[in-house]
Coordinates of C-alpha atoms in Angstrom, one line a residue:
Chain A
M1 CA 24.4 27.5 3.7
T2 CA 27.3 29.7 2.5
I3 CA 30.6 27.9 2.2
Q4 CA 33.6 30.0 3.2
A5 CA 36.8 29.7 1.2
T6 CA 39.4 27.8 3.3
A7 CA 42.8 29.1 4.2
G8 CA 44.5 25.8 3.4
P9 CA 44.3 23.7 0.3
V10 CA 40.8 22.8 -1.0
V11 CA 42.1 19.4 -2.0
E12 CA 45.2 17.6 -1.0
A13 CA 46.1 14.1 -2.3
R14 CA 49.1 12.2 -1.0
D15 CA 50.4 9.1 -2.8
L16 CA 46.9 8.3 -4.2
V17 CA 46.7 4.7 -5.5
K18 CA 43.8 3.1 -7.2
H19 CA 43.6 -0.5 -8.4
Y20 CA 40.5 -2.2 -9.8
K21 CA 39.8 -5.5 -11.3
T22 CA 38.3 -5.8 -14.8
G23 CA 37.9 -9.1 -16.6
G24 CA 40.0 -10.9 -14.0
E25 CA 43.0 -8.5 -14.4
T26 CA 44.1 -5.9 -11.9
V27 CA 44.4 -2.4 -13.5
E28 CA 46.6 0.1 -11.8
A29 CA 44.7 3.2 -12.6
L30 CA 46.6 5.5 -10.3
R31 CA 50.1 4.8 -9.1
G32 CA 50.8 7.3 -6.4
V33 CA 49.6 10.7 -7.2
D34 CA 50.5 13.8 -5.1
F35 CA 48.3 16.7 -5.8
R36 CA 47.1 20.0 -4.3
V37 CA 44.4 22.4 -5.2
D38 CA 44.1 25.8 -3.5
S39 CA 41.2 28.1 -3.4
G40 CA 41.0 30.1 -6.7
D41 CA 43.0 27.5 -8.7
F42 CA 41.9 26.6 -12.2
V43 CA 43.5 23.3 -13.0
A44 CA 43.3 21.5 -16.4
I45 CA 44.3 17.9 -16.4
H46 CA 45.3 16.4 -19.7
G47 CA 46.4 12.9 -20.6
P48 CA 45.7 10.1 -23.1
S49 CA 42.6 7.9 -22.8
G50 CA 43.0 5.4 -20.1
S51 CA 45.7 7.4 -18.3
G52 CA 43.7 7.7 -15.1
K53 CA 42.3 11.2 -15.5
T54 CA 38.7 10.3 -14.8
T55 CA 39.7 7.9 -12.0
F56 CA 41.6 10.6 -10.4
L57 CA 38.7 13.1 -10.7
N58 CA 36.4 10.4 -9.2
M59 CA 38.7 10.1 -6.2
V60 CA 38.8 13.9 -5.7
G61 CA 35.0 14.1 -6.1
C62 CA 34.5 11.4 -3.4
I63 CA 32.5 9.2 -5.7
D64 CA 35.1 6.5 -5.6
K65 CA 37.5 5.4 -2.9
P66 CA 41.3 5.1 -3.4
T67 CA 43.0 1.8 -2.8
S68 CA 45.6 3.5 -0.7
G69 CA 46.9 7.0 0.0
E70 CA 45.3 9.9 1.7
L71 CA 42.8 12.4 0.3
L72 CA 41.9 15.6 2.2
V73 CA 39.0 17.7 1.0
Y74 CA 38.7 21.0 2.8
G75 CA 41.2 19.6 5.3
Q76 CA 39.0 16.5 6.1
S77 CA 40.3 13.1 5.5
T78 CA 37.9 11.1 3.4
A79 CA 39.4 7.7 4.2
T80 CA 37.2 6.9 7.2
M81 CA 34.1 8.8 6.2
S82 CA 30.9 6.8 5.9
E83 CA 28.9 6.7 2.7
G84 CA 26.4 9.1 4.3
K85 CA 29.1 11.6 5.3
L86 CA 30.7 11.4 1.8
A87 CA 27.3 12.2 0.3
T88 CA 26.9 15.2 2.6
L89 CA 30.4 16.3 1.6
R90 CA 29.6 16.0 -2.1
R91 CA 26.2 17.8 -1.5
D92 CA 27.6 20.7 0.4
R93 CA 31.2 21.3 -0.7
I94 CA 31.8 19.8 -4.2
G95 CA 30.3 20.7 -7.5
L96 CA 30.4 18.1 -10.3
V97 CA 30.0 18.7 -14.0
F98 CA 29.9 15.8 -16.4
Q99 CA 30.7 15.5 -20.1
V100 CA 27.1 14.3 -21.0
F101 CA 25.6 16.9 -18.6
N102 CA 23.7 14.3 -16.5
L103 CA 20.7 16.5 -15.8
I104 CA 17.6 15.0 -14.3
P105 CA 15.3 14.6 -17.3
V106 CA 12.0 15.0 -15.5
L107 CA 13.0 18.3 -13.9
S108 CA 13.1 21.7 -15.5
T109 CA 16.1 24.0 -15.8
Y110 CA 15.0 25.8 -12.6
E111 CA 14.3 22.5 -10.7
N112 CA 17.6 20.9 -11.8
I113 CA 19.5 23.9 -10.4
E114 CA 17.3 23.9 -7.3
Y115 CA 17.8 20.2 -6.5
P116 CA 20.9 20.4 -4.4
L117 CA 19.3 23.1 -2.3
L118 CA 16.3 20.9 -1.7
L119 CA 18.7 18.2 -0.5
Q120 CA 20.2 20.7 1.9
G121 CA 16.8 21.7 3.2
V122 CA 17.2 25.4 2.2
P123 CA 14.0 27.4 2.8
R124 CA 11.9 28.1 -0.3
R125 CA 12.5 31.9 -0.5
Q126 CA 16.2 31.5 -0.2
R127 CA 16.2 28.8 -2.9
Q128 CA 14.2 31.0 -5.2
E129 CA 16.6 33.9 -4.7
R130 CA 19.7 31.9 -5.2
V131 CA 18.4 29.9 -8.2
R132 CA 17.2 33.1 -9.9
K133 CA 20.6 34.8 -9.5
L134 CA 22.5 31.8 -10.9
I135 CA 20.1 31.4 -13.8
E136 CA 20.8 35.0 -14.7
A137 CA 24.5 34.5 -14.2
V138 CA 24.5 31.6 -16.8
G139 CA 22.1 33.4 -19.1
L140 CA 19.2 30.9 -18.9
E141 CA 16.3 33.2 -17.9
K142 CA 14.2 32.3 -21.0
E143 CA 14.9 28.6 -20.5
H144 CA 14.1 28.2 -16.8
R145 CA 11.0 26.2 -17.4
R146 CA 12.3 23.9 -20.1
R147 CA 13.3 20.4 -19.4
P148 CA 16.7 19.1 -20.5
D149 CA 15.4 17.5 -23.7
K150 CA 14.3 21.0 -24.9
L151 CA 17.7 22.6 -24.4
S152 CA 20.8 22.7 -26.6
G153 CA 24.1 21.1 -25.5
G154 CA 25.5 24.4 -24.4
Q155 CA 22.4 25.3 -22.4
R156 CA 22.5 21.9 -20.7
Q157 CA 26.1 22.4 -19.7
R158 CA 25.3 25.8 -18.3
V159 CA 22.4 24.2 -16.3
A160 CA 24.9 21.6 -15.0
L161 CA 27.4 24.3 -14.1
A162 CA 24.7 26.3 -12.3
R163 CA 23.7 23.1 -10.4
A164 CA 27.3 22.5 -9.4
L165 CA 27.6 26.1 -8.1
I166 CA 24.2 26.6 -6.4
T167 CA 25.5 25.4 -3.0
E168 CA 28.2 28.2 -3.2
T169 CA 30.9 25.6 -3.2
H170 CA 34.5 26.6 -3.7
L171 CA 35.4 23.4 -5.6
V172 CA 34.0 22.4 -9.0
L173 CA 35.2 19.2 -10.7
A174 CA 34.4 18.9 -14.4
D175 CA 35.0 15.8 -16.5
E176 CA 35.2 16.8 -20.2
P177 CA 32.8 19.7 -19.8
T178 CA 33.3 20.8 -23.4
G179 CA 33.5 17.3 -24.8
N180 CA 30.0 17.5 -26.4
L181 CA 30.0 21.2 -27.3
D182 CA 31.0 23.1 -30.4
T183 CA 33.8 25.6 -30.2
E184 CA 31.8 28.8 -29.6
T185 CA 29.7 27.1 -26.9
S186 CA 32.8 25.7 -25.3
K187 CA 34.3 29.2 -25.2
R188 CA 31.1 30.5 -23.5
I189 CA 31.2 27.8 -20.9
L190 CA 34.9 28.2 -20.2
G191 CA 34.3 32.0 -20.0
I192 CA 31.7 31.5 -17.3
M193 CA 34.0 29.2 -15.4
Q194 CA 36.8 31.7 -15.7
S195 CA 34.6 34.4 -14.4
L196 CA 33.5 32.4 -11.4
N197 CA 37.1 31.4 -10.8
E198 CA 38.4 34.9 -10.8
N199 CA 35.5 36.8 -9.2
R200 CA 34.3 34.2 -6.7
D201 CA 37.4 32.3 -5.9
V202 CA 35.9 29.0 -7.1
A203 CA 38.5 26.4 -7.7
F204 CA 38.0 24.4 -10.9
V205 CA 39.6 21.0 -11.7
V206 CA 38.9 20.1 -15.3
V207 CA 39.7 16.8 -16.9
T208 CA 39.8 17.3 -20.6
H209 CA 41.1 16.4 -24.0
D210 CA 40.2 19.8 -25.3
P211 CA 43.4 21.9 -25.8
M212 CA 41.4 25.1 -25.5
V213 CA 40.7 24.4 -21.8
G214 CA 44.4 24.7 -21.1
G215 CA 44.2 28.3 -22.3
Y216 CA 41.8 29.3 -19.6
A217 CA 43.6 27.3 -16.8
K218 CA 46.1 28.7 -14.3
R219 CA 47.8 25.3 -14.0
T220 CA 48.0 22.4 -16.4
L221 CA 48.6 18.9 -15.2
E222 CA 49.3 15.8 -17.3
I223 CA 48.6 12.3 -16.1
C224 CA 50.2 9.4 -17.9
D225 CA 50.0 5.7 -16.9
G226 CA 48.5 6.7 -13.6
R227 CA 51.2 9.1 -12.6
L228 CA 51.3 12.9 -12.6
S229 CA 53.9 13.6 -15.3
R230 CA 53.7 17.4 -15.5
D231 CA 52.4 20.3 -13.5
D232 CA 52.8 23.7 -15.3
V233 CA 51.8 27.0 -14.0
A234 CA 50.5 29.3 -16.8
M235 CA 51.7 32.9 -16.9
P236 CA 48.7 35.4 -16.7
A237 CA 49.7 36.9 -20.0
D238 CA 49.4 33.5 -21.7
R239 CA 45.9 32.9 -20.5
I240 CA 42.8 33.5 -22.7
R241 CA 40.7 36.4 -21.5
T242 CA 37.0 36.5 -22.1
E243 CA 34.5 39.3 -21.9
A244 CA 32.7 37.5 -19.2
S245 CA 35.7 37.4 -16.9
Chain B
M1 CA 10.2 16.9 -3.4
W2 CA 10.4 13.1 -3.5
L3 CA 6.7 12.8 -4.3
K4 CA 6.9 15.3 -7.2
L5 CA 10.0 13.5 -8.5
A6 CA 8.4 10.1 -8.1
L7 CA 5.2 11.2 -9.8
R8 CA 7.2 12.6 -12.8
N9 CA 9.3 9.4 -13.0
V10 CA 6.1 7.4 -13.0
L11 CA 4.7 9.5 -15.9
R12 CA 7.9 9.7 -17.9
S13 CA 7.2 6.5 -19.9
P14 CA 3.5 6.8 -20.7
R15 CA 3.2 3.4 -22.4
R16 CA 4.8 1.5 -19.6
T17 CA 2.9 3.4 -17.0
A18 CA -0.4 2.7 -18.8
L19 CA 0.4 -1.0 -18.9
S20 CA 1.3 -1.0 -15.2
L21 CA -1.8 0.9 -14.3
A22 CA -4.0 -1.4 -16.4
I23 CA -2.6 -4.4 -14.5
I24 CA -3.1 -2.8 -11.1
A25 CA -6.5 -1.4 -12.0
L26 CA -7.8 -4.7 -13.3
G27 CA -6.5 -6.6 -10.3
T28 CA -8.0 -4.0 -7.9
G29 CA -11.3 -3.9 -9.8
M30 CA -11.6 -7.7 -9.7
L31 CA -10.8 -7.7 -6.0
F32 CA -13.3 -4.9 -5.3
A33 CA -16.0 -6.9 -7.1
V34 CA -15.2 -10.2 -5.4
N35 CA -15.0 -8.4 -2.0
G36 CA -18.4 -6.8 -2.7
F37 CA -19.9 -10.2 -3.5
V38 CA -18.5 -11.8 -0.4
R39 CA -19.6 -8.8 1.8
Y40 CA -23.1 -9.1 0.3
M41 CA -23.2 -12.8 1.0
N42 CA -21.8 -12.5 4.5
T43 CA -24.3 -9.7 5.4
G44 CA -27.2 -11.8 4.0
L45 CA -26.0 -14.8 6.0
M46 CA -25.6 -12.7 9.2
E47 CA -29.1 -11.3 8.8
G48 CA -30.6 -14.7 8.1
T49 CA -28.8 -16.2 11.1
I50 CA -30.0 -13.4 13.4
E51 CA -33.6 -13.8 12.1
Q52 CA -33.3 -17.5 12.9
Y53 CA -31.7 -17.3 16.4
G54 CA -32.0 -13.7 17.5
N55 CA -29.0 -11.7 18.6
L56 CA -28.8 -13.6 21.8
Q57 CA -30.4 -16.5 23.6
I58 CA -30.6 -17.1 27.3
A59 CA -31.2 -20.6 28.5
D60 CA -30.3 -23.1 31.1
A61 CA -26.6 -24.1 30.7
D62 CA -27.7 -27.7 30.3
L63 CA -29.8 -27.0 27.2
W64 CA -26.7 -26.5 25.1
A65 CA -24.9 -29.2 26.9
R66 CA -27.6 -31.6 25.7
A67 CA -28.5 -33.0 29.0
E68 CA -30.5 -36.3 29.0
D69 CA -33.1 -35.0 31.4
R70 CA -35.2 -32.5 29.4
D71 CA -37.0 -31.2 32.6
E72 CA -33.7 -29.9 34.0
T73 CA -33.0 -27.8 30.9
L74 CA -36.2 -25.8 31.1
L75 CA -36.7 -22.4 32.6
D76 CA -39.5 -22.2 35.1
S77 CA -41.5 -19.0 35.4
A78 CA -39.3 -17.6 38.2
R79 CA -36.1 -18.0 36.2
A80 CA -37.7 -16.7 33.0
A81 CA -39.1 -13.7 34.9
Q82 CA -35.7 -12.9 36.4
A83 CA -34.1 -13.1 33.0
A84 CA -36.8 -10.8 31.6
A85 CA -36.2 -8.3 34.3
W86 CA -32.5 -8.1 33.4
L87 CA -33.3 -7.7 29.8
D88 CA -35.7 -4.9 30.6
E89 CA -32.7 -3.0 32.1
Q90 CA -30.7 -3.2 28.8
P91 CA -31.6 -0.2 26.6
E92 CA -30.1 -1.9 23.5
V93 CA -32.7 -4.7 23.7
S94 CA -35.5 -4.1 21.2
G95 CA -37.5 -7.2 22.1
Y96 CA -37.4 -10.6 23.6
A97 CA -39.6 -13.6 23.6
S98 CA -39.8 -17.0 25.3
Q99 CA -39.6 -20.2 23.2
L100 CA -40.2 -23.8 23.8
T101 CA -38.7 -26.2 21.3
F102 CA -39.4 -29.8 20.8
T103 CA -38.8 -32.8 18.6
S104 CA -41.7 -34.9 17.4
Q105 CA -43.1 -36.9 14.5
I106 CA -45.7 -35.3 12.3
Q107 CA -48.3 -37.5 10.8
R108 CA -50.9 -37.0 8.2
G109 CA -52.8 -40.1 7.2
S110 CA -50.2 -42.8 6.8
D111 CA -47.3 -40.4 6.1
T112 CA -45.0 -39.4 8.9
S113 CA -41.9 -37.2 9.1
L114 CA -39.5 -35.8 11.7
L115 CA -40.4 -32.4 13.0
F116 CA -38.6 -29.8 15.0
G117 CA -41.2 -27.6 16.6
I118 CA -40.8 -24.1 18.0
G119 CA -43.4 -22.8 20.4
V120 CA -43.7 -19.1 20.1
D121 CA -45.9 -16.4 21.4
P122 CA -47.9 -15.1 18.4
A123 CA -48.5 -11.8 20.2
N124 CA -44.8 -11.3 20.8
R125 CA -42.9 -12.4 17.7
V126 CA -39.4 -10.9 17.8
L127 CA -38.0 -13.0 14.9
E128 CA -39.2 -12.9 11.3
G129 CA -37.0 -15.6 9.7
F130 CA -39.7 -16.8 7.3
E131 CA -42.3 -15.7 4.8
I132 CA -45.8 -17.0 4.7
V133 CA -46.6 -18.4 1.2
R134 CA -49.9 -20.1 1.9
G135 CA -52.6 -19.5 4.5
E136 CA -51.8 -17.2 7.4
D137 CA -49.6 -16.7 10.5
L138 CA -50.3 -18.0 13.9
Q139 CA -52.9 -15.8 15.7
P140 CA -52.7 -14.5 19.3
G141 CA -55.1 -16.2 21.6
E142 CA -55.5 -19.3 19.3
S143 CA -54.3 -22.7 20.4
G144 CA -54.1 -26.1 18.6
T145 CA -52.7 -24.5 15.4
I146 CA -49.4 -25.1 13.5
M147 CA -47.5 -23.4 10.7
I148 CA -45.2 -25.7 8.7
G149 CA -42.4 -25.3 6.2
R150 CA -43.1 -25.4 2.5
L151 CA -41.0 -28.5 1.6
L152 CA -42.6 -30.4 4.5
A153 CA -46.1 -29.3 3.4
D154 CA -45.3 -30.4 -0.2
N155 CA -43.8 -33.8 1.0
L156 CA -46.9 -34.6 3.1
E157 CA -49.3 -32.9 0.7
I158 CA -50.6 -30.6 3.4
V159 CA -52.5 -27.4 2.7
P160 CA -53.8 -24.8 5.2
G161 CA -57.0 -26.1 6.9
D162 CA -55.7 -29.7 7.1
Y163 CA -55.2 -31.4 10.4
V164 CA -52.0 -33.2 11.4
T165 CA -51.0 -35.3 14.4
L166 CA -47.9 -34.7 16.4
L167 CA -46.4 -37.7 18.2
I168 CA -44.3 -36.4 21.1
A169 CA -42.6 -37.3 24.4
T170 CA -43.5 -35.0 27.3
V171 CA -40.8 -33.6 29.6
G172 CA -41.7 -36.3 32.0
G173 CA -41.1 -39.0 29.4
S174 CA -44.7 -40.0 28.7
F175 CA -46.0 -40.4 25.2
N176 CA -48.4 -37.7 24.0
T177 CA -50.2 -36.8 20.8
G178 CA -51.8 -33.6 19.6
R179 CA -54.1 -32.9 16.7
L180 CA -53.3 -29.5 15.2
R181 CA -54.9 -27.4 12.5
V182 CA -52.4 -26.2 9.8
V183 CA -53.0 -22.4 9.4
G184 CA -50.1 -21.5 7.2
V185 CA -47.1 -22.6 5.1
F186 CA -43.9 -20.7 5.2
R187 CA -40.8 -20.5 3.1
A188 CA -37.3 -19.9 4.6
F189 CA -33.8 -19.4 3.3
E190 CA -32.5 -22.8 4.4
E191 CA -33.7 -26.1 3.0
I192 CA -33.6 -27.8 6.4
F193 CA -35.8 -25.1 7.9
E194 CA -38.5 -25.6 5.2
S195 CA -38.4 -29.4 5.3
Q196 CA -38.3 -30.1 9.1
F197 CA -39.4 -27.1 11.1
A198 CA -42.8 -25.9 12.3
Y199 CA -44.2 -23.1 14.5
V200 CA -46.9 -23.6 17.1
P201 CA -48.3 -21.3 19.7
L202 CA -46.2 -21.4 23.0
T203 CA -49.3 -22.6 24.9
T204 CA -49.7 -25.5 22.4
A205 CA -46.1 -26.5 22.8
Q206 CA -46.4 -26.4 26.6
M207 CA -49.5 -28.5 26.4
L208 CA -47.9 -31.1 24.1
L209 CA -44.8 -31.3 26.4
N210 CA -46.9 -31.1 29.5
T211 CA -45.0 -28.3 31.1
S212 CA -45.6 -24.6 32.0
S213 CA -41.9 -23.8 31.4
V214 CA -40.0 -22.5 28.4
D215 CA -36.5 -23.5 27.3
K216 CA -35.0 -20.3 26.1
I217 CA -35.5 -16.6 25.8
V218 CA -34.7 -15.1 22.4
V219 CA -33.4 -11.6 22.4
K220 CA -33.3 -9.0 19.6
L221 CA -31.1 -5.9 19.8
E222 CA -31.4 -2.6 18.2
E223 CA -28.1 -3.0 16.3
V224 CA -26.0 -6.1 15.4
D225 CA -22.8 -4.5 16.6
Q226 CA -24.2 -4.1 20.1
T227 CA -24.2 -7.9 20.5
D228 CA -20.8 -8.3 22.1
T229 CA -21.3 -5.4 24.6
V230 CA -24.7 -6.5 25.7
A231 CA -23.6 -10.2 25.8
A232 CA -20.6 -9.3 28.1
A233 CA -22.8 -7.3 30.5
L234 CA -25.5 -10.0 30.7
R235 CA -23.0 -12.8 31.1
T236 CA -21.6 -11.1 34.2
T237 CA -25.1 -10.7 35.6
L238 CA -26.0 -14.3 34.8
A239 CA -22.8 -15.7 36.3
D240 CA -23.4 -13.6 39.5
S241 CA -27.0 -14.7 39.8
G242 CA -26.2 -18.4 40.4
L243 CA -29.4 -19.3 38.6
G244 CA -27.6 -21.7 36.2
L245 CA -28.4 -19.5 33.2
E246 CA -26.2 -19.2 30.2
L247 CA -26.1 -16.8 27.2
R248 CA -25.1 -17.5 23.6
T249 CA -24.7 -15.0 20.8
W250 CA -26.0 -15.5 17.2
E251 CA -22.4 -16.2 16.1
E252 CA -22.0 -19.0 18.7
L253 CA -25.4 -20.5 17.7
G254 CA -25.1 -20.2 14.0
T255 CA -22.5 -22.8 13.1
E256 CA -23.6 -22.8 9.5
Y257 CA -22.9 -19.1 9.4
K258 CA -19.4 -19.5 10.7
Q259 CA -18.6 -22.3 8.2
T260 CA -20.0 -20.5 5.3
K261 CA -18.4 -17.2 6.2
A262 CA -15.1 -19.0 6.7
M263 CA -15.5 -20.4 3.2
F264 CA -16.2 -17.0 1.6
D265 CA -13.3 -15.4 3.6
F266 CA -11.0 -18.1 2.3
I267 CA -12.1 -17.5 -1.3
L268 CA -11.6 -13.8 -0.8
G269 CA -8.2 -14.4 0.8
A270 CA -7.1 -16.6 -2.1
V271 CA -8.3 -14.1 -4.7
S272 CA -6.5 -11.3 -2.8
L273 CA -3.3 -13.4 -2.7
G274 CA -3.5 -14.2 -6.4
I275 CA -4.0 -10.6 -7.3
F276 CA -1.2 -9.5 -5.0
V277 CA 1.2 -12.0 -6.7
L278 CA 0.0 -11.0 -10.1
V279 CA 0.5 -7.3 -9.4
F280 CA 3.8 -7.9 -7.6
F281 CA 5.5 -9.7 -10.4
S282 CA 4.1 -7.4 -13.1
I283 CA 5.2 -4.3 -11.3
L284 CA 8.5 -5.8 -10.2
E285 CA 9.4 -6.3 -13.9
V286 CA 8.2 -2.8 -14.8
L287 CA 10.1 -1.1 -12.0
T288 CA 13.2 -3.2 -12.6
M289 CA 13.3 -2.2 -16.2
S290 CA 12.8 1.4 -15.2
F291 CA 15.7 1.1 -12.7
M292 CA 18.0 -0.4 -15.3
E293 CA 17.2 2.5 -17.7
R294 CA 17.9 5.0 -15.0
M295 CA 21.1 3.7 -13.5
R296 CA 23.1 6.7 -14.8
E297 CA 20.5 9.0 -13.4
V298 CA 20.7 7.3 -10.0
G299 CA 24.5 7.7 -10.2
T300 CA 24.1 11.4 -11.0
I301 CA 21.7 12.2 -8.1
R302 CA 24.0 10.1 -5.8
A303 CA 27.0 12.0 -7.0
I304 CA 25.5 15.4 -6.3
G305 CA 24.8 14.4 -2.7
T306 CA 21.5 12.4 -2.6
K307 CA 21.8 9.8 0.2
R308 CA 21.1 6.1 -0.3
K309 CA 18.0 6.3 1.9
H310 CA 16.6 9.0 -0.3
V311 CA 17.2 6.9 -3.5
F312 CA 15.5 4.0 -1.7
R313 CA 12.6 6.2 -0.7
L314 CA 12.3 7.6 -4.2
F315 CA 11.8 4.2 -5.8
L316 CA 9.5 3.1 -3.0
T317 CA 7.4 6.2 -3.5
E318 CA 7.2 5.5 -7.2
G319 CA 5.8 2.1 -6.4
V320 CA 3.3 3.6 -4.0
V321 CA 2.2 6.2 -6.5
L322 CA 1.7 3.6 -9.1
G323 CA -0.3 1.4 -6.6
L324 CA -2.4 4.4 -5.5
I325 CA -3.3 5.6 -8.9
G326 CA -3.9 2.1 -10.2
G327 CA -5.9 1.2 -7.2
M328 CA -8.1 4.2 -7.5
I329 CA -8.7 3.5 -11.2
G330 CA -9.4 -0.1 -10.2
I331 CA -12.2 1.0 -7.9
F332 CA -14.0 2.5 -10.8
V333 CA -13.3 -0.7 -12.8
G334 CA -14.7 -2.7 -9.9
L335 CA -17.8 -0.4 -9.7
G336 CA -18.3 -1.1 -13.4
L337 CA -17.9 -4.9 -12.9
G338 CA -20.2 -4.8 -9.9
A339 CA -22.9 -2.9 -11.7
L340 CA -22.6 -5.3 -14.6
V341 CA -23.1 -8.3 -12.3
N342 CA -25.9 -6.6 -10.4
N343 CA -27.8 -5.9 -13.6
S344 CA -27.1 -9.2 -15.3
G345 CA -29.8 -11.1 -13.5
V346 CA -27.5 -14.0 -12.9
G347 CA -28.5 -16.2 -10.0
W348 CA -26.9 -18.8 -7.9
M349 CA -27.8 -21.5 -5.4
P350 CA -26.0 -21.1 -2.1
P351 CA -25.3 -24.4 -0.2
G352 CA -28.3 -25.6 1.8
S353 CA -30.7 -23.0 0.3
V354 CA -34.1 -23.8 -1.2
E355 CA -34.0 -21.7 -4.3
E356 CA -31.7 -19.6 -6.5
I357 CA -30.9 -16.1 -5.3
P358 CA -29.7 -13.3 -7.4
M359 CA -25.9 -12.8 -7.6
L360 CA -25.3 -9.3 -6.2
V361 CA -22.2 -7.3 -5.4
A362 CA -22.2 -4.8 -2.5
L363 CA -20.7 -1.6 -3.9
A364 CA -20.2 0.4 -0.7
P365 CA -17.2 2.7 -0.5
I366 CA -15.9 0.8 2.6
G367 CA -15.3 -2.2 0.3
A368 CA -12.7 -0.2 -1.6
I369 CA -10.3 0.0 1.3
A370 CA -9.0 -3.6 1.2
P371 CA -8.4 -3.7 -2.6
I372 CA -6.5 -0.4 -2.5
V373 CA -4.4 -1.6 0.4
V374 CA -3.6 -4.8 -1.6
A375 CA -2.7 -2.7 -4.7
I376 CA -0.4 -0.3 -2.7
L377 CA 1.1 -3.1 -0.7
S378 CA 1.9 -5.2 -3.8
T379 CA 3.5 -2.3 -5.6
L380 CA 5.3 -1.2 -2.5
V381 CA 6.8 -4.7 -2.1
S382 CA 7.6 -4.9 -5.8
A383 CA 9.5 -1.7 -5.5
V384 CA 11.7 -2.9 -2.6
F385 CA 14.0 -5.0 -4.8
P386 CA 14.8 -2.3 -7.4
A387 CA 14.9 0.3 -4.7
M388 CA 17.5 -1.7 -2.8
H389 CA 19.5 -2.2 -5.9
A390 CA 19.3 1.5 -6.8
S391 CA 20.3 2.7 -3.3
R392 CA 23.2 0.2 -3.1
L393 CA 24.8 1.0 -6.4
R394 CA 28.3 2.3 -6.4
V395 CA 28.1 5.9 -7.7
V396 CA 31.1 5.4 -10.0
D397 CA 29.6 2.2 -11.5
A398 CA 26.2 3.9 -11.9
L399 CA 27.7 6.8 -13.7
R400 CA 29.5 4.5 -16.1
S401 CA 26.3 2.7 -17.2
S402 CA 24.8 3.7 -20.5

């Protein structure tokens, strides 16, 4: 299934609030966040630990539900969606990348990337074609049969990125994607992301502590104490350019 | 996809998988061996019962109702001939023969004993529920002869060639005696048969009882599993005839068979349940540990769009894969155990039997079905709890777990 870029915002959050209880105390993780991501955006979200960055990303990724507020993903309100519909939305329209890669250890590089297509029921030939192209795009041709434990950190993150993109989604959410990578590998991953952002209109929302990510982003947001405290648009001349892009 | 993933998940922790498979295989193997022993015993009991009673018996309804008047329970030649005609029409019937049974006292010198006599036609012997150990069988055309059980012969110190006296009441109620020559001594499976039963020619029985009738027709079929079909057909014919005839199958006649089979089936059921519980708890622990270790992984596959029902199915499939592999290994373990028992020469004394018989295990492939089903069912049920937990996890909580 090919996902077409939408005319409107990819993500729109209105007055998003999230409270949760821990150790008998109520934590106000998000205190009314308004936010919008358009097709082709590259957003870096910064903020101190515990500021609500990951909670916010979980909301946008539909893996956690807000206490109040409205979240629209591709124009669809997620508030009343059943767990099954949310799973379908995540499967078809949202790509997720995690700090610790979160690959399925018993599957090879090829199979990890193929997995979302199997969930979608894509025919075998189409799967092979799409996985092969993406493996080439992230430069893992020689590693396609290896399982995650035989890959380096950078290779694993490229597999995770390919898995997030295989459904041809226009929204990829990444939580500290360079958190476990060295500088050179981080640059390579960010370069691939930038290339996909610019050439394929994929919107990236990246939660990070890594100041280098901001150099690749078109917008930089800061969350502090559960509130959006800054939303800067980067000038094209200020952005890092890579060979890949 | 789910099967491949399940298989790889099962194999990802070799030591744990080996332990699980060992538990399942041992349980399945034991169940296969016990099942084989019970099947061997039940088959032996069934064959013994059919040799004793035939597949079917046809008699006057009052015979089994134990009517006081013996005369009314007998089949005269007209009713016996009609029953024979119906039996001739049944292609499944391999043979049938009339019998006349009686109760008497056997006397040799001053020693007497209770005797259940069976009058049979030596020329048309459809049942072979005994083995001659001394002397010879009853001969066609001979009269005034008797063949007795081994324990009875030993108790009364009778050997072939001796004469014994039978004290008997005729069908009319008169007292009668008969002096018969012992031609043979037989052994049988059951103690009561060896100690209290005797065979005489049908003509001798009729002479002793002062009747020309018989009391039942014993029927042998080509195959045991034809019994119910033939019985149903004949019952309809008998009921329609209005001749007061009734039919009973070997299962209805062999009460000992039913009791003993019920006992063996109970033992098999108890062993199956025990093994089910053993495998259930062992595999529950293994799968729960596996689930705890894979919470983040469950969170990941849920986060990228795997539905709850698929996670549930994945864990259940892992349970079934474990059960299937363990069960199949278990059959080989069971074959080994069975071969060990069969070659050990160990014997045992079944209740009511005369002598020890070898302990044997039937190792037919059909006996593998129930143990494998138990193995798969127990692992499947074990997997339900972790599968439910895994599928109900909140994605965000699962991703946070370490």
